GROMACS .gro file of C-alpha atoms in nm:
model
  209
    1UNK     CA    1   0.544   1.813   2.234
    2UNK     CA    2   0.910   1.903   2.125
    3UNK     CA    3   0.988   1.634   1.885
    4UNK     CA    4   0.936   1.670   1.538
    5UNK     CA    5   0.804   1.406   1.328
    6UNK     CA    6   0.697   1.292   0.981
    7UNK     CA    7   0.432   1.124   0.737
    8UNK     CA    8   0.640   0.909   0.464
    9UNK     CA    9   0.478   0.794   0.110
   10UNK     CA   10   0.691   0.502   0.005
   11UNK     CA   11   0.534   0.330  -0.320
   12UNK     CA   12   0.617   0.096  -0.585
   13UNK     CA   13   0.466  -0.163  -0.764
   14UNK     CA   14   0.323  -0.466  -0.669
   15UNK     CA   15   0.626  -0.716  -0.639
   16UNK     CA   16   0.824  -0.452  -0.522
   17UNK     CA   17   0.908  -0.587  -0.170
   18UNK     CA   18   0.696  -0.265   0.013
   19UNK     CA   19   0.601  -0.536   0.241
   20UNK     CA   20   0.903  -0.683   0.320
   21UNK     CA   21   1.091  -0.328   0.361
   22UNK     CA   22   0.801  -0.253   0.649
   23UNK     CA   23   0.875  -0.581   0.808
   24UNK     CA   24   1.234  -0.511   0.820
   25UNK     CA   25   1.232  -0.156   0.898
   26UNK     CA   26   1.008  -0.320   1.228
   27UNK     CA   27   1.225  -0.542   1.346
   28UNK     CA   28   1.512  -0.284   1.319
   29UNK     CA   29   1.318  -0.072   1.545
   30UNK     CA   30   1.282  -0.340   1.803
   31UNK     CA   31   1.586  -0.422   1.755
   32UNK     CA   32   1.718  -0.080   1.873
   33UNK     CA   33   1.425  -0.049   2.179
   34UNK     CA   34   1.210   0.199   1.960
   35UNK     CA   35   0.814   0.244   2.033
   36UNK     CA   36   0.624   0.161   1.702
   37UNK     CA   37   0.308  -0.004   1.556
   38UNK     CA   38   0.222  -0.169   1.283
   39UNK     CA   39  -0.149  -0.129   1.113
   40UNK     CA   40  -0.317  -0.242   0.791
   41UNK     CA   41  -0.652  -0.151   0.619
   42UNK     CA   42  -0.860  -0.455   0.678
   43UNK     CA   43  -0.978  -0.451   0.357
   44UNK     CA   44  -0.661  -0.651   0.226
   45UNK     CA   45  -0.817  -0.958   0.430
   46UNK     CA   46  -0.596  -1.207   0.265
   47UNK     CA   47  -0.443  -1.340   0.627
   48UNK     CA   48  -0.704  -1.439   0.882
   49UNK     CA   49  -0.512  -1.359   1.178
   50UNK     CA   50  -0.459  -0.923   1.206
   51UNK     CA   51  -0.095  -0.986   1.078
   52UNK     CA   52   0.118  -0.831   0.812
   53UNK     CA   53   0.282  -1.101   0.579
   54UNK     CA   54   0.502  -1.094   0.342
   55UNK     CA   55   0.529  -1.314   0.013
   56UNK     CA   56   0.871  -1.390   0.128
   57UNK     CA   57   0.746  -1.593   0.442
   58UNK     CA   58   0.814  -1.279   0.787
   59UNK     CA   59   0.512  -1.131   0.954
   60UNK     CA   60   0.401  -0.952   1.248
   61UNK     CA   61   0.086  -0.870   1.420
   62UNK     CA   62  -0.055  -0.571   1.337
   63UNK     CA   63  -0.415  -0.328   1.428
   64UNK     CA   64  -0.656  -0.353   1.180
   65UNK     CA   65  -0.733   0.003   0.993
   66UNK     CA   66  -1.159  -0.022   0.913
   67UNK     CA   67  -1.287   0.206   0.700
   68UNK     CA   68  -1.456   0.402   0.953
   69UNK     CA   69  -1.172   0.374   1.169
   70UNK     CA   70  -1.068   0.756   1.310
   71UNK     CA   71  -0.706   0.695   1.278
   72UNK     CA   72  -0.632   1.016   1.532
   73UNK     CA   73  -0.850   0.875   1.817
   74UNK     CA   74  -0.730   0.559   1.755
   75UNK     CA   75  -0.349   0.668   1.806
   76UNK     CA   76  -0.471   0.857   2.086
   77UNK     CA   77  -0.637   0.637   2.300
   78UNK     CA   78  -0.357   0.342   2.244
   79UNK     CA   79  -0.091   0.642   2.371
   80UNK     CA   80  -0.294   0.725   2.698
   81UNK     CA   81  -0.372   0.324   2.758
   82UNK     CA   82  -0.004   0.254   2.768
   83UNK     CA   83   0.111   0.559   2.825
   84UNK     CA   84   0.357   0.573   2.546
   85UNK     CA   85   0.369   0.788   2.268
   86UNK     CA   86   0.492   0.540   1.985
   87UNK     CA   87   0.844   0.682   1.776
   88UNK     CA   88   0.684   0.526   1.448
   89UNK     CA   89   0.378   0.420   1.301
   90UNK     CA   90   0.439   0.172   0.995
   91UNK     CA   91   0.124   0.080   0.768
   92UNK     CA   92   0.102  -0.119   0.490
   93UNK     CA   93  -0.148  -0.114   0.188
   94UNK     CA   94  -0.184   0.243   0.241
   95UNK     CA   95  -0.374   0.313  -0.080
   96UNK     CA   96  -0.661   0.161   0.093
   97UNK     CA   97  -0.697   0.450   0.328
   98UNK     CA   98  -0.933   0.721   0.267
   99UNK     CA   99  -0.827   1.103   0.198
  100UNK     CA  100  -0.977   1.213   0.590
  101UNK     CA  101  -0.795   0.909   0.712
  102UNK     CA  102  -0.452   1.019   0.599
  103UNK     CA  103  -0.508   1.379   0.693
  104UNK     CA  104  -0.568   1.193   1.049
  105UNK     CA  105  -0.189   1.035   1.011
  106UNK     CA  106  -0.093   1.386   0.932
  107UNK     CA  107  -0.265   1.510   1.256
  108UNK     CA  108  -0.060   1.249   1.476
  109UNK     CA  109   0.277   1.372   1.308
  110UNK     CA  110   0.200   1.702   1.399
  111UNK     CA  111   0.048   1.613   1.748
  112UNK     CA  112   0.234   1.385   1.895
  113UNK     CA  113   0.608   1.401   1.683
  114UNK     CA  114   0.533   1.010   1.592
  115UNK     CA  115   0.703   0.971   1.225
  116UNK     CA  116   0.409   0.751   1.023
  117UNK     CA  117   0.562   0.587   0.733
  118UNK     CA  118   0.323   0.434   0.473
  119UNK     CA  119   0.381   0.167   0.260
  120UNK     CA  120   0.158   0.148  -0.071
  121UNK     CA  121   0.056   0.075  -0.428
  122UNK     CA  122   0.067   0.437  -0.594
  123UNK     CA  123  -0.243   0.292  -0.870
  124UNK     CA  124  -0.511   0.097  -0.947
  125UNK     CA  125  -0.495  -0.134  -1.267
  126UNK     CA  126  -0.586   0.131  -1.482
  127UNK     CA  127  -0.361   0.356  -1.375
  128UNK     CA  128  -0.573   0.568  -1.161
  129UNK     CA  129  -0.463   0.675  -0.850
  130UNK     CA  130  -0.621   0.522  -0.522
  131UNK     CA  131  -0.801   0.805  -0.312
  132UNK     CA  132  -0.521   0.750  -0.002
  133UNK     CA  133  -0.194   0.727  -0.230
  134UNK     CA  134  -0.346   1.047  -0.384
  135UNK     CA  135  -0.348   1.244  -0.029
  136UNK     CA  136  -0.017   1.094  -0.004
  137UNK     CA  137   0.082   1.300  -0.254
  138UNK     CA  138  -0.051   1.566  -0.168
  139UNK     CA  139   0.048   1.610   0.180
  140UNK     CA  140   0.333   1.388   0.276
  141UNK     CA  141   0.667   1.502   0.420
  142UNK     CA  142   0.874   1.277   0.212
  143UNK     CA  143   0.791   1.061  -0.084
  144UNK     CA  144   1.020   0.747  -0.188
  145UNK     CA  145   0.973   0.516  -0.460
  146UNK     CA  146   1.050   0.170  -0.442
  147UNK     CA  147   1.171   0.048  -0.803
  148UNK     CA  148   1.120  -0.270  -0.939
  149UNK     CA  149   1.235  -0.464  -1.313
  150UNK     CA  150   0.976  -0.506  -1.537
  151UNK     CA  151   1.090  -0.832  -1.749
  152UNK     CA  152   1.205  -0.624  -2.043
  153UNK     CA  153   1.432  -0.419  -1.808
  154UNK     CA  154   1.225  -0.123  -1.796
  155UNK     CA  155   1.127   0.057  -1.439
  156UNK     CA  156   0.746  -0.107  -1.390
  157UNK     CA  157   0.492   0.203  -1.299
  158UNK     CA  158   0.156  -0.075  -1.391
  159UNK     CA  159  -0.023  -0.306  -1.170
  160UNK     CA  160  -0.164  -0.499  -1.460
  161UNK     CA  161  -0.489  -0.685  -1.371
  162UNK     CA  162  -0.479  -1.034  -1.528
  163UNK     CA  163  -0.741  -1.311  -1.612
  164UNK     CA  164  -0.688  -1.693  -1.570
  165UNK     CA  165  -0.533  -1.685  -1.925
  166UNK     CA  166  -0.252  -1.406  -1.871
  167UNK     CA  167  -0.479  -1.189  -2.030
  168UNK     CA  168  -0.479  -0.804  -1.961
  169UNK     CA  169  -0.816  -0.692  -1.790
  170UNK     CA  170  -0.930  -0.353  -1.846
  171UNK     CA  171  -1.291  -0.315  -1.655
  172UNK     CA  172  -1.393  -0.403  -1.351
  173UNK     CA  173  -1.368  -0.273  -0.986
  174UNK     CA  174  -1.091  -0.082  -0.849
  175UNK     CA  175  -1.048  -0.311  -0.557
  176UNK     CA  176  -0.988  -0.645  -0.655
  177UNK     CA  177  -0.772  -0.832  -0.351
  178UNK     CA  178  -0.522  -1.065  -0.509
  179UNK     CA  179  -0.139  -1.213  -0.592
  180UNK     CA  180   0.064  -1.325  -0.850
  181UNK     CA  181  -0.277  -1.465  -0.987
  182UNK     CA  182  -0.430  -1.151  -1.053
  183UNK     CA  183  -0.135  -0.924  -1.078
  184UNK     CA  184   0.172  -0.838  -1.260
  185UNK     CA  185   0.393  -0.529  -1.234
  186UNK     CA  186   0.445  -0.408  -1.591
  187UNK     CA  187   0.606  -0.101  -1.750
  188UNK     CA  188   0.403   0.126  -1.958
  189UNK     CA  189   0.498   0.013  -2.253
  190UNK     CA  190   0.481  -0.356  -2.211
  191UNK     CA  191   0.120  -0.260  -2.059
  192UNK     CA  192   0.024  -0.129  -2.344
  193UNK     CA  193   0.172  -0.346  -2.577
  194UNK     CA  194  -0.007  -0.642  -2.357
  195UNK     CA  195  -0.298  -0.486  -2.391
  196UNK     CA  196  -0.338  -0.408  -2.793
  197UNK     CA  197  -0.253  -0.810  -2.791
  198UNK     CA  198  -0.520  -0.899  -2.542
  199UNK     CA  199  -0.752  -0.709  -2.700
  200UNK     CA  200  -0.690  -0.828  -3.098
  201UNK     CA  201  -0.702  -1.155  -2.900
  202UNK     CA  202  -1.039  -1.103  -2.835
  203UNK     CA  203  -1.155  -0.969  -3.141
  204UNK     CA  204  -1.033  -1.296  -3.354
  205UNK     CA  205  -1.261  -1.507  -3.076
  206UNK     CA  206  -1.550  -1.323  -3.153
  207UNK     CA  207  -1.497  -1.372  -3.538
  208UNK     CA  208  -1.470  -1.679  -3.495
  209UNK     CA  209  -1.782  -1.776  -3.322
   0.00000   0.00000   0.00000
């Protein structure tokens, strides 16, 4: 295998159009005649149907990613069935992935030459990383961010978890699938500053009862 190829971390924010970007960057490849896939962890099971969507309305049909799914055999056996090596691999929600399966993506880059791009949330609403965005990385060939405004015109870096109320939520599990109603993209200091409000919020309720 001559070709050289790469593994791409491109993050941002929720909000941040990741999912649009993919969707475009896919229908510039067919576009031009290029071989590529599309795949998503099917643990964002928002859409019934294995397709990516994004909030702006496009989609495409994609392979579902499980998380036992051995993302090297996988490639693998879809090259030999068709008997094409795919250019690019495009994934979204690729902080859903586990460490070994993004070592796997970095085993088809080097194998095969096929340039896997993957499209992701870089953390949790806490601010922790997610286990794949932090193999990401660590390994990747090239890492882009993809900026977005938070509403005081700071760069947002915060995928605030909200309650029914707006409120900031600061406990619960990482993995919490949801939209606009659970989430909002926030700069650090608006996060905290959302946060010391939520939380002397809180403390006047419990005074008061």
């Amino acid at each position: 295998m001559n070709r050289k190829g790469k593994l791409y971390f491109r993050y941002g924010t929720m909000g941040s159009a990741k999912t649009a970007l993919l969707l475009t960057t896919a229908y510039n490849f067919e576009e031009r005649g290029m071989e590529y896939l599309c795949m998503k962890p099917i643990i964002d099971n928002r859409e019934k149907e294995n397709v990516i969507k994004s909030r702006i309305g496009i989609q495409r049909s994609c392979e579902w990613i499980y998380s036992d799914t051995d993302l090297y055999e996988l490639a693998k056996r879809l090259f030999e069935e068709t008997l094409v090596v795919k250019d690019w691999i495009l994934i979204d929600e690729a902080q859903f992935l586990s460490a070994a399966q993004v070592d796997q993506l970095a085993r088809i880059v080097d194998d095969y030459g096929t340039n896997v791009v993957c499209y992701g949330l870089r953390t949790d609403f806490q601010s922790h990383l997610f286990e794949g965005s932090k193999r990401l990385f660590e390994i990747a060939d090239t890492i882009d961010e993809i900026k977005s405004t938070c509403t005081c015109g700071r760069k947002t870096i915060i995928n605030a978890r909200i309650d029914a109320h707006g409120n900031i939520v600061t406990d619960g599990d990482q993995v919490e699938i949801g939209g606009d109603d659970k989430y909002v993209a926030l700069c650090r200091h608006c996060w905290r500053s959302r946060r010391l409000e939520s939380t002397e919020r809180n403390a006047l309720k419990f005074k008061s009862e």
